PDB file of C-alpha atoms in Angstrom:
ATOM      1  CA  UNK A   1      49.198  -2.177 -13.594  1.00  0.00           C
ATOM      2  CA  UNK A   2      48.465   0.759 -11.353  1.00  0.00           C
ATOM      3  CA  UNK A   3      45.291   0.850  -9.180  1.00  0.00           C
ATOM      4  CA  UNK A   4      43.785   3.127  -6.543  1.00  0.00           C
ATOM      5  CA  UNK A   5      42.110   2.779  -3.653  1.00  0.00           C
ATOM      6  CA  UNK A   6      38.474   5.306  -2.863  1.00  0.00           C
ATOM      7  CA  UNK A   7      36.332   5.069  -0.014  1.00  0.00           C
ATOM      8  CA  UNK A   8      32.546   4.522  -0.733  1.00  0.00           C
ATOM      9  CA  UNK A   9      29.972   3.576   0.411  1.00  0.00           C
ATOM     10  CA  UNK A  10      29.398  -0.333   0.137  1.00  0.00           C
ATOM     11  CA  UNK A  11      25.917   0.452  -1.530  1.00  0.00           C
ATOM     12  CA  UNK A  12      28.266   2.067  -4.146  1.00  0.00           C
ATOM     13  CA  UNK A  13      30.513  -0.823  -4.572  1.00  0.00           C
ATOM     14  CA  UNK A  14      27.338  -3.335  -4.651  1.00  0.00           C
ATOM     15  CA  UNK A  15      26.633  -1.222  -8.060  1.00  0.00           C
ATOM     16  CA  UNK A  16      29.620  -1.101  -9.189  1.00  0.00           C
ATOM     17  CA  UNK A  17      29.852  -4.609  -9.113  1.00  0.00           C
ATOM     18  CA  UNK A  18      26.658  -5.408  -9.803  1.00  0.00           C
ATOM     19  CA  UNK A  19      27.183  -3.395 -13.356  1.00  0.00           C
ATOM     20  CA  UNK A  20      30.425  -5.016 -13.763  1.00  0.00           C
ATOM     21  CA  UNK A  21      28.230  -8.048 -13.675  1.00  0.00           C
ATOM     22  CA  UNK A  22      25.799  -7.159 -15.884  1.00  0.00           C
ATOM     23  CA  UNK A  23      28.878  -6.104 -18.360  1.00  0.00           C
ATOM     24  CA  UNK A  24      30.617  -9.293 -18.191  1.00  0.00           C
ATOM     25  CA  UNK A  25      27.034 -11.509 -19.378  1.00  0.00           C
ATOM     26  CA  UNK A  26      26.467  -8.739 -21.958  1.00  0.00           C
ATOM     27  CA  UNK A  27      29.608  -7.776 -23.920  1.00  0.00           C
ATOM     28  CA  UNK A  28      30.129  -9.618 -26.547  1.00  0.00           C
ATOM     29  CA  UNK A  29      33.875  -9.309 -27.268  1.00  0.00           C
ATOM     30  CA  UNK A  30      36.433 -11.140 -25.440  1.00  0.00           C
ATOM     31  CA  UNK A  31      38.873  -8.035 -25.165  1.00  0.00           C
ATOM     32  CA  UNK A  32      36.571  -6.197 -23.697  1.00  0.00           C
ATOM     33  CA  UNK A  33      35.046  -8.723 -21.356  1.00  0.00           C
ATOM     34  CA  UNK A  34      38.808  -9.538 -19.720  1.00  0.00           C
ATOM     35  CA  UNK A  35      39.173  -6.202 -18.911  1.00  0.00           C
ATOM     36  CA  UNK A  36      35.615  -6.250 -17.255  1.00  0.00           C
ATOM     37  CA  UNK A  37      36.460  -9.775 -15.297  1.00  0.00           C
ATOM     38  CA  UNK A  38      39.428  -8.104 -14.110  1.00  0.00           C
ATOM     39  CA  UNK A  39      38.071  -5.238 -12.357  1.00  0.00           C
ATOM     40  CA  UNK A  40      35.416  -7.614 -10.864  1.00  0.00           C
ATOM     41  CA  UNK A  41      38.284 -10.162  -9.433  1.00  0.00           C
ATOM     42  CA  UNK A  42      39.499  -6.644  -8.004  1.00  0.00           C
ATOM     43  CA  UNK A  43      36.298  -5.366  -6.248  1.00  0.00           C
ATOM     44  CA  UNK A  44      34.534  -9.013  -5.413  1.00  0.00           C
ATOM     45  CA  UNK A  45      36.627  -9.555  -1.946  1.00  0.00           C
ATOM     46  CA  UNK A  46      35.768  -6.406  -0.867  1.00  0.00           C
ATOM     47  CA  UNK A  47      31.782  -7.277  -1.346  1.00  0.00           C
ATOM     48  CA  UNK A  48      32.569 -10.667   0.407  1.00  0.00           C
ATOM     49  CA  UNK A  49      34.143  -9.042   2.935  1.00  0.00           C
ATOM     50  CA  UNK A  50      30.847  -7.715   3.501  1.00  0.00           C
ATOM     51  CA  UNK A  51      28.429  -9.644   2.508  1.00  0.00           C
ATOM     52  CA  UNK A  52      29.196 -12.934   3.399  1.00  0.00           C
ATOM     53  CA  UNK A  53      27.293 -15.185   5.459  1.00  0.00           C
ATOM     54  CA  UNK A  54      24.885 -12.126   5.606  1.00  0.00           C
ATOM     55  CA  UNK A  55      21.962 -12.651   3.673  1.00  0.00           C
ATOM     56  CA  UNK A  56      19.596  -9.546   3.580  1.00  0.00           C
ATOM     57  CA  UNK A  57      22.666  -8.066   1.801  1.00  0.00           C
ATOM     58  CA  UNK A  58      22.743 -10.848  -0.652  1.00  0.00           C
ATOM     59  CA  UNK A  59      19.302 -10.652  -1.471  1.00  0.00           C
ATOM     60  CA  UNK A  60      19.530  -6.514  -1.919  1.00  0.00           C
ATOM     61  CA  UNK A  61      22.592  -7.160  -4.064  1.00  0.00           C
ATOM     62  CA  UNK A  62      20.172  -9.074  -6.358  1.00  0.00           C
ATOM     63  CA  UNK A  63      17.103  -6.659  -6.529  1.00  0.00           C
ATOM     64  CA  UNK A  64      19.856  -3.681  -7.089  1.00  0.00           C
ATOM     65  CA  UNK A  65      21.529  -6.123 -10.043  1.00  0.00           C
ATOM     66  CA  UNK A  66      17.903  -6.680 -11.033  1.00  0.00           C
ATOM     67  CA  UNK A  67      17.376  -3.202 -11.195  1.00  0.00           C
ATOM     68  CA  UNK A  68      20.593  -2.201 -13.169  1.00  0.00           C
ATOM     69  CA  UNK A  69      19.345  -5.069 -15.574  1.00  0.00           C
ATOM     70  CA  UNK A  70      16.472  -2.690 -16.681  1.00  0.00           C
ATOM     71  CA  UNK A  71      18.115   0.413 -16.362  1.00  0.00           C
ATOM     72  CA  UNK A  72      20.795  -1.297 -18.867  1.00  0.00           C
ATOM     73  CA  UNK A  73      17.471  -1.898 -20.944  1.00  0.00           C
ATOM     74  CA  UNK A  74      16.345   0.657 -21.013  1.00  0.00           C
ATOM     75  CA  UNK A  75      19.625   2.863 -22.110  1.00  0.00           C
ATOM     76  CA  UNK A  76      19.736   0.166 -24.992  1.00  0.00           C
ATOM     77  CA  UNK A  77      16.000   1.257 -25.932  1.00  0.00           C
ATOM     78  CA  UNK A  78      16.848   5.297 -25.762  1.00  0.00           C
ATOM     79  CA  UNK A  79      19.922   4.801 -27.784  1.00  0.00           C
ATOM     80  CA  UNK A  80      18.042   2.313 -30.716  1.00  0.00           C
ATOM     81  CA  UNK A  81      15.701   5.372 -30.627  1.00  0.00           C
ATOM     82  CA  UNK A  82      17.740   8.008 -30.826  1.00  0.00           C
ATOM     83  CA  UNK A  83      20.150   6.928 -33.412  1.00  0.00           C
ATOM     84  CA  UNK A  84      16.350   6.005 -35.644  1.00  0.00           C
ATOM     85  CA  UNK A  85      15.877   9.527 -34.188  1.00  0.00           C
ATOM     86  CA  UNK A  86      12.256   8.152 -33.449  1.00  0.00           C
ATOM     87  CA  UNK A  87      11.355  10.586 -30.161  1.00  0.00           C
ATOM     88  CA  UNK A  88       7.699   9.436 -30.231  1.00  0.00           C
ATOM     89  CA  UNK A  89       5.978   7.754 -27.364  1.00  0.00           C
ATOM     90  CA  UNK A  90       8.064   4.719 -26.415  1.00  0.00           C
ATOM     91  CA  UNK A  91      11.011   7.192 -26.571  1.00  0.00           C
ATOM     92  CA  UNK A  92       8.964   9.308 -23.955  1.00  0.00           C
ATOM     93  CA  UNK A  93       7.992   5.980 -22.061  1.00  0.00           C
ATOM     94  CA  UNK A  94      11.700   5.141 -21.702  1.00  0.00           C
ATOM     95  CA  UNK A  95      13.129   8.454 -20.725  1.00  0.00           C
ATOM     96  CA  UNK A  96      10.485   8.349 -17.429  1.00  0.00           C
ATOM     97  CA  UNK A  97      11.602   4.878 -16.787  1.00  0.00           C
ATOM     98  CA  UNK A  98      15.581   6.091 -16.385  1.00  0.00           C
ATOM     99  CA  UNK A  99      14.010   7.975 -13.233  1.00  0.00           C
ATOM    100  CA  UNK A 100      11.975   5.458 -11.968  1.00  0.00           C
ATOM    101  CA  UNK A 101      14.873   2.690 -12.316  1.00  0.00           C
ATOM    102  CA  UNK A 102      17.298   5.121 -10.616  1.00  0.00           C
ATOM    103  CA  UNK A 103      15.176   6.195  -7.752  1.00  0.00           C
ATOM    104  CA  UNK A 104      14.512   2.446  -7.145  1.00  0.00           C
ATOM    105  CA  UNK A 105      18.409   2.346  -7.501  1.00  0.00           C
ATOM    106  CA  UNK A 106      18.913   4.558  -5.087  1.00  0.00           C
ATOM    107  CA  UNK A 107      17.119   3.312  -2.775  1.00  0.00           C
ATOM    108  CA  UNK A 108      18.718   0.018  -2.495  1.00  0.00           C
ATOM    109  CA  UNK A 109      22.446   1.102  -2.713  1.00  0.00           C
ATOM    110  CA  UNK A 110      21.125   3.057   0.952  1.00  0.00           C
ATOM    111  CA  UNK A 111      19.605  -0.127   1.989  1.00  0.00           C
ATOM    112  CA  UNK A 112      22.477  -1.484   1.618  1.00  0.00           C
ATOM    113  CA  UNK A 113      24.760   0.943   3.164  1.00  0.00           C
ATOM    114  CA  UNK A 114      22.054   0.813   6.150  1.00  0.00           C
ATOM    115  CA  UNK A 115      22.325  -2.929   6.624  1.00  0.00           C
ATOM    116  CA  UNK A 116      25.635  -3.031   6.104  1.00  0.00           C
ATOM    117  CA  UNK A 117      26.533  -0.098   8.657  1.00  0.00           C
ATOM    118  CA  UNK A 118      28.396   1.579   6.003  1.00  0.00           C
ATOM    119  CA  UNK A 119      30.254   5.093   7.019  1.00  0.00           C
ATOM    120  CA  UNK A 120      28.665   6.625   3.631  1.00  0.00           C
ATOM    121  CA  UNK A 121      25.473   7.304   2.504  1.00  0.00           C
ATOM    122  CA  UNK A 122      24.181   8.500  -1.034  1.00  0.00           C
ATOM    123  CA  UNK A 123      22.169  11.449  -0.880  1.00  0.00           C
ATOM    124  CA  UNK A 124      20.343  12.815  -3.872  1.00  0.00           C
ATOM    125  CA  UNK A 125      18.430  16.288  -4.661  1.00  0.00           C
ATOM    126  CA  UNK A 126      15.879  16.394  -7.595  1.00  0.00           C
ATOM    127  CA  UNK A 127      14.322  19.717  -9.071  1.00  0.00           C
ATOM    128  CA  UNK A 128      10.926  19.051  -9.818  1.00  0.00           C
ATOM    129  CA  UNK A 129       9.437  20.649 -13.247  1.00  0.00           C
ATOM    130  CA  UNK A 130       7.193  23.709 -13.517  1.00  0.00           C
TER     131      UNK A 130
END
């Protein structure tokens, strides 16, 4: 099996993993969940690498898996909603939350890359409405 290596920023692989995480407790199907444990065997020594014996970065690992709990949440809710095609307020109420969760997200993943020392840093530009 054929892999590739990308460099990122170690906030980006704590997602990645954390998500990967979150995937592996979730899906239901075995198939599906091998393939899921596999990329997580592939990324986890790199986050050790890291992380280990270092335990701000721990701790942020578990707020940003935390947070990418909700956001997974709330994805399920806007999806239940629009396949009912029920747009009425808790649609609204869930749509706001993606940017909430993600900001939050955000955040962390450069916490991360800031305690970490990583070479990358996410950088993100909203437009705000009119």
């Amino acid at each position: 099996m054929r892999t590739i290596s990308v460099p990122m920023s170690v906030g980006e692989l704590a997602d990645k993993l954390s998500i990967l995480h979150i995937k592996h407790e979730r899906i239901a199907d075995a198939a599906k969940r091998a393939h899921v444990a596999a990329e997580l065997e592939g990324l986890r020594p790199l986050w050790g690498g890291v992380a280990d014996g270092r335990p701000e970065l721990e701790d942020a690992y578990a707020r940003l898996k935390a947070v990418n709990e909700l956001m997974w949440d709330v994805q399920d809710g806007l999806r239940a909603r629009e396949a009912a095609q029920d747009f009425g307020d808790e649609f609204i109420r869930l749509a706001r939350a993606v940017a909430v969760r993600n900001g939050e997200r955000v955040a962390i993943k450069n916490e991360i890359n800031r305690l970490s020392g990583s070479a990358f840093i996410e950088e993100k530009q909203y437009q705000a409405g009119d």
